[in-house]
Every structure is written in structure tokens, then in C-alpha cells.
mmCIF file of C-alpha atoms in Angstrom:
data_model
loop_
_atom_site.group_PDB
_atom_site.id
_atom_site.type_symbol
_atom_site.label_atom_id
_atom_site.label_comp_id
_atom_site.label_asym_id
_atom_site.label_seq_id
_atom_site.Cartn_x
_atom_site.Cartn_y
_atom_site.Cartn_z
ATOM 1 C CA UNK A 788 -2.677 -42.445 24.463
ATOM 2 C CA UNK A 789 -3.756 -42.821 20.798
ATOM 3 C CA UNK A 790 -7.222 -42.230 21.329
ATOM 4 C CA UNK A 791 -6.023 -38.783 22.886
ATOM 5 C CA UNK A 792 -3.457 -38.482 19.443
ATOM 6 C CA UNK A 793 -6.897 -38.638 17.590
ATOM 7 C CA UNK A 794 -8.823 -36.251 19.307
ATOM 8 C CA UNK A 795 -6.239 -33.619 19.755
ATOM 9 C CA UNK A 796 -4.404 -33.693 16.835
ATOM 10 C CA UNK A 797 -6.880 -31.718 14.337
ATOM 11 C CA UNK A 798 -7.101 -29.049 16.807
ATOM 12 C CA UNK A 799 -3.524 -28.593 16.545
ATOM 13 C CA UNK A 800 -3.752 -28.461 12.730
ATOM 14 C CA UNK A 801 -6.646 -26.191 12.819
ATOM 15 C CA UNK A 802 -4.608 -23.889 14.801
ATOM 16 C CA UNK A 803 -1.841 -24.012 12.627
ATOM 17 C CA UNK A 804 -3.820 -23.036 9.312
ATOM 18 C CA UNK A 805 -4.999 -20.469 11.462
ATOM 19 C CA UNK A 806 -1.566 -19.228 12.489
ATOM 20 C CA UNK A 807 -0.527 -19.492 8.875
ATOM 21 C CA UNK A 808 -3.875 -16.883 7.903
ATOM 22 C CA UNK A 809 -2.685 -15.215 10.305
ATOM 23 C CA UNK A 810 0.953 -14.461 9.230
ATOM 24 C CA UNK A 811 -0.660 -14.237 6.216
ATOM 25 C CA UNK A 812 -2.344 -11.043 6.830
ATOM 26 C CA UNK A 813 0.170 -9.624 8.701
ATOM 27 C CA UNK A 814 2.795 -10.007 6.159
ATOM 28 C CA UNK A 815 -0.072 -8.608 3.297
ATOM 29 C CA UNK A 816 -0.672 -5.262 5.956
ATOM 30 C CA UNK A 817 2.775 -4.299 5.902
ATOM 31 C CA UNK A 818 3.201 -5.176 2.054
ATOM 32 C CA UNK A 819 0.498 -2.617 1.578
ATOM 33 C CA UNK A 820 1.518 -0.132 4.023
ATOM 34 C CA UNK A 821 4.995 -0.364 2.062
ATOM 35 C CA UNK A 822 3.516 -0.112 -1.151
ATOM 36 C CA UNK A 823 1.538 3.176 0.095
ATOM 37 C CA UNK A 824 3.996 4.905 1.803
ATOM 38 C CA UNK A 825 6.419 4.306 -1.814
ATOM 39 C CA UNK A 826 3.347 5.672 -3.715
ATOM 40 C CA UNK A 827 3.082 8.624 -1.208
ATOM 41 C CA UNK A 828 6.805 9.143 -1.307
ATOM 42 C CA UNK A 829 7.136 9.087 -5.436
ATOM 43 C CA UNK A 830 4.201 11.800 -5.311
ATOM 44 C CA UNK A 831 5.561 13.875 -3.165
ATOM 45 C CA UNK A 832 8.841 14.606 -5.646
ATOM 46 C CA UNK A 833 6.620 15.286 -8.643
ATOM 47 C CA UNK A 834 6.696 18.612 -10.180
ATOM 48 C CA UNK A 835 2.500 18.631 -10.539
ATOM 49 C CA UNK A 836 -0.471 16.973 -8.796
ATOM 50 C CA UNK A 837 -1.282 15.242 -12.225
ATOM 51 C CA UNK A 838 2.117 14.110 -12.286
ATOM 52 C CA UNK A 839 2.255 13.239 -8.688
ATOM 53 C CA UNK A 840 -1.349 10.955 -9.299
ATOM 54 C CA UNK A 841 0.319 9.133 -11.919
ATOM 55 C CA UNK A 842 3.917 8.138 -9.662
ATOM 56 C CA UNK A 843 1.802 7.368 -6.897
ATOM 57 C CA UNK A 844 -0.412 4.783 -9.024
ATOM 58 C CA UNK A 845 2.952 3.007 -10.580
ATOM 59 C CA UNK A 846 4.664 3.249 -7.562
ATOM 60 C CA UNK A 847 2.092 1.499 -5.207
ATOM 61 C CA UNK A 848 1.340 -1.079 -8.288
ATOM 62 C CA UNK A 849 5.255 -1.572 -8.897
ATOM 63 C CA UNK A 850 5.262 -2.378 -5.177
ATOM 64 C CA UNK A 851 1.965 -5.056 -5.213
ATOM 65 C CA UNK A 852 3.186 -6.577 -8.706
ATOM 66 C CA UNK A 853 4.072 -10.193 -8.483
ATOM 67 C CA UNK A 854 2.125 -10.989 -5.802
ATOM 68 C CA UNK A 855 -1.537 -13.226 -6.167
ATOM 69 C CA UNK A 856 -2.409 -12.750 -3.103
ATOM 70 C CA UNK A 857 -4.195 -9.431 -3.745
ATOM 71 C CA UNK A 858 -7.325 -10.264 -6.096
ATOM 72 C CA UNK A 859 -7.687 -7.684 -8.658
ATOM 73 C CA UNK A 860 -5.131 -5.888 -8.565
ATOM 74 C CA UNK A 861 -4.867 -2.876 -5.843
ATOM 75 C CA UNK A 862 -7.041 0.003 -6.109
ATOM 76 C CA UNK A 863 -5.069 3.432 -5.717
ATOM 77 C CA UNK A 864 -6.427 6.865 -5.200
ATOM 78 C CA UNK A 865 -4.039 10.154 -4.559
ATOM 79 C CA UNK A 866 -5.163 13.250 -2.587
ATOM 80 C CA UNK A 867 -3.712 15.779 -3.965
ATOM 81 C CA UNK A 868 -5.928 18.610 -2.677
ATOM 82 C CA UNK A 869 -3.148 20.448 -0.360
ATOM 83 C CA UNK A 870 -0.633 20.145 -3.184
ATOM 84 C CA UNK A 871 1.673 22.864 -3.049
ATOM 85 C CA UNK A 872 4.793 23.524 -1.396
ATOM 86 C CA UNK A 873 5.116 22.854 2.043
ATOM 87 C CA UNK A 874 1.759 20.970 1.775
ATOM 88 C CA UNK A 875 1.203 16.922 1.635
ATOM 89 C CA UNK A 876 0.103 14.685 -0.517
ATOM 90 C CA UNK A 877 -1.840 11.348 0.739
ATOM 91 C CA UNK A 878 -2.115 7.888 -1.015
ATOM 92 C CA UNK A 879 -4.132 5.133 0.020
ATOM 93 C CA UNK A 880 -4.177 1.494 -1.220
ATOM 94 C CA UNK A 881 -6.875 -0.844 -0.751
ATOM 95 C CA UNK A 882 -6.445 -4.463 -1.544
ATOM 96 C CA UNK A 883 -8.874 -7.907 -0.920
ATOM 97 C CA UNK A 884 -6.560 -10.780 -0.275
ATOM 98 C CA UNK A 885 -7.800 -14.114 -0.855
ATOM 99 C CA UNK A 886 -8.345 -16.612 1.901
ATOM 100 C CA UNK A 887 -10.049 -19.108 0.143
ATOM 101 C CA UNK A 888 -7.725 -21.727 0.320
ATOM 102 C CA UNK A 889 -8.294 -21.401 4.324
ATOM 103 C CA UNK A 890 -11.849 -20.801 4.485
ATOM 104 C CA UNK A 891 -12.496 -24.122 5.864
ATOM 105 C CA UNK A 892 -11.345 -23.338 9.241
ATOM 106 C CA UNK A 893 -13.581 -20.441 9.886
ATOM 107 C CA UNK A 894 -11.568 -17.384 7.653
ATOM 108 C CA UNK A 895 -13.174 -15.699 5.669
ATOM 109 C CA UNK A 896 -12.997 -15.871 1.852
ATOM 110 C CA UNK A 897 -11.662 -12.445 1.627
ATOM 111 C CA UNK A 898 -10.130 -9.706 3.346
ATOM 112 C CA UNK A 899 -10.068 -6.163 2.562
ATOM 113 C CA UNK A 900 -6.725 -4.546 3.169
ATOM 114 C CA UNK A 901 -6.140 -0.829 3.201
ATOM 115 C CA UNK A 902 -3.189 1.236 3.232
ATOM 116 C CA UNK A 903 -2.559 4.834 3.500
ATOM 117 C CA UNK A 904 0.401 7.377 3.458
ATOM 118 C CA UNK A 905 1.049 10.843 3.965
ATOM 119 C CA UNK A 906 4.433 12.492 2.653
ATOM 120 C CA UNK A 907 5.005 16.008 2.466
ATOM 121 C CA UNK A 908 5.617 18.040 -0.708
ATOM 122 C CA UNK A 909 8.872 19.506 -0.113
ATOM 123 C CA UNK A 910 8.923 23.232 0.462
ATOM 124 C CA UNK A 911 11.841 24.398 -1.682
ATOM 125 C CA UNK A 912 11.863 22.572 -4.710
ATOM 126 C CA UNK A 913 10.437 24.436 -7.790
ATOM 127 C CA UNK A 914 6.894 23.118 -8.886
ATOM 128 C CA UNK A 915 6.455 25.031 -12.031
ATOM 129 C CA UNK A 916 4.547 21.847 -14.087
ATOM 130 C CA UNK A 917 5.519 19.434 -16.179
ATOM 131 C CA UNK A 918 8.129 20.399 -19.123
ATOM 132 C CA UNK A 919 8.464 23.839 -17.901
ATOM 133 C CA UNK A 920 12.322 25.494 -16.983
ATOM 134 C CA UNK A 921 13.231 25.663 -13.599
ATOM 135 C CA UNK A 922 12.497 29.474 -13.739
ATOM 136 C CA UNK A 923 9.233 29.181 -15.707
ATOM 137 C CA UNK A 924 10.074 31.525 -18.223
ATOM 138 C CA UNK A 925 12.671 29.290 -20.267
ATOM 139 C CA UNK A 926 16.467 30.731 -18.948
ATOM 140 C CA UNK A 927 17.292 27.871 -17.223
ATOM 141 C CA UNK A 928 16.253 28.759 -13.153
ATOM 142 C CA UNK A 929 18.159 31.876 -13.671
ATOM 143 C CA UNK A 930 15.712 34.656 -11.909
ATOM 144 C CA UNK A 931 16.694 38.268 -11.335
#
């Protein structure tokens, strides 16, 4: 009985670190997912595609911050090419998470992570440009 104890109980430790790289992925995909579809979501209200690259970028970082898991910091890039109203606006996040500290049971030392969103840019809300009046020409949104 103990020589069995011996030979099966690393396998069953291996395949716990391996569930636990597992979960770990898992949990990083939907963190980055998340943190895309925020950044995508935070674009899509901004009054100009300049504007809308910039709330994407400190969305999807305000939604990564505090965790090490993603080496370097993610890398965010905003579409912005159908931006108008009605169109959409697309974010995607890509992130290496570090598995080093489970590379010893066959996992590799890093994993590359990627995240992307699509949101639509609402149809009726004014997009004018940053610090402009709701109307464009300075009376407030009052048109004739």
C-alpha cells in the first residue's frame, strides 16, 4: 500500500498544479474579455474617435490594474475606423500571463492572452468633438 502512496501520489500533485494553470487561465481570459468589453463600452460614449482611443486605453488598463499576473502591462489598440453614429467601435487587449512559477510541470513560461470587443456608437447622441456645444455652433443644442 505505501509503495503504491509513493508512486501515485506525484501524479496527483502534478495534476493539481495543472488544474491550478488551468483555472488560472481561465480566470485571466475572462479578466481580459471584461477589461475589453469596459474599454469597448467607455469608447463607444465618447464624443470623438480621439476621445474614444483614450477611454478605451484607461478603461481596459483601469480594469487589468492590480493584477501581476499580466507581464507588462496590457497592450490596447482601438479601431475606430467606422466611428460615426450608428457605427462601432472595436477594442482589443492582448496580455502574456506568466506561468513561470508552473513551468515545471510542462506549462509554458508564458501565455499570450487576447481580448476583443465590439460596442456600437450610439446613433442619436450628438458627436460634434470635444469642447464643442451640443448644437455646434455655441447656443446650447438649440437648432432651428
Amino acid at each position: 500500500m505505501s509503495l503504491e502512496m509513493v508512486l501515485v501520489t506525484p501524479l496527483f500533485v502534478a495534476f493539481l498544479l495543472f488544474l491550478a494553470g488551468a483555472g488560472r487561465m481561465v480566470d485571466a481570459q475572462s479578466q481580459v474579455d471584461g477589461a475589453a468589453r469596459d474599454g469597448a463600452r467607455a469608447a463607444s460614449i465618447a464624443r470623438s474617435a480621439p476621445s474614444a482611443q483614450d477611454l478605451a486605453e484607461e478603461a481596459a488598463t483601469a480594469g487589468l490594474r492590480g493584477h501581476d499576473w499580466c507581464s507588462g502591462g496590457p497592450s490596447v489598440s482601438t479601431d475606430v475606423k467606422d466611428w460615426r453614429p450608428g457605427g462601432r467601435v472595436e477594442v482589443t487587449i492582448i496580455c502574456d500571463v506568466d506561468l513561470g512559477d508552473l513551468s515545471f510541470i510542462g506549462l509554458p513560461g508564458s501565455k499570450r492572452l487576447q481580448g476583443r470587443a465590439l460596442a456600437p456608437v450610439d446613433t442619436y447622441t450628438f458627436r460634434g468633438g470635444d469642447g464643442e456645444g451640443e448644437g455646434g455652433d455655441g447656443d446650447g443644442g438649440v437648432d432651428p
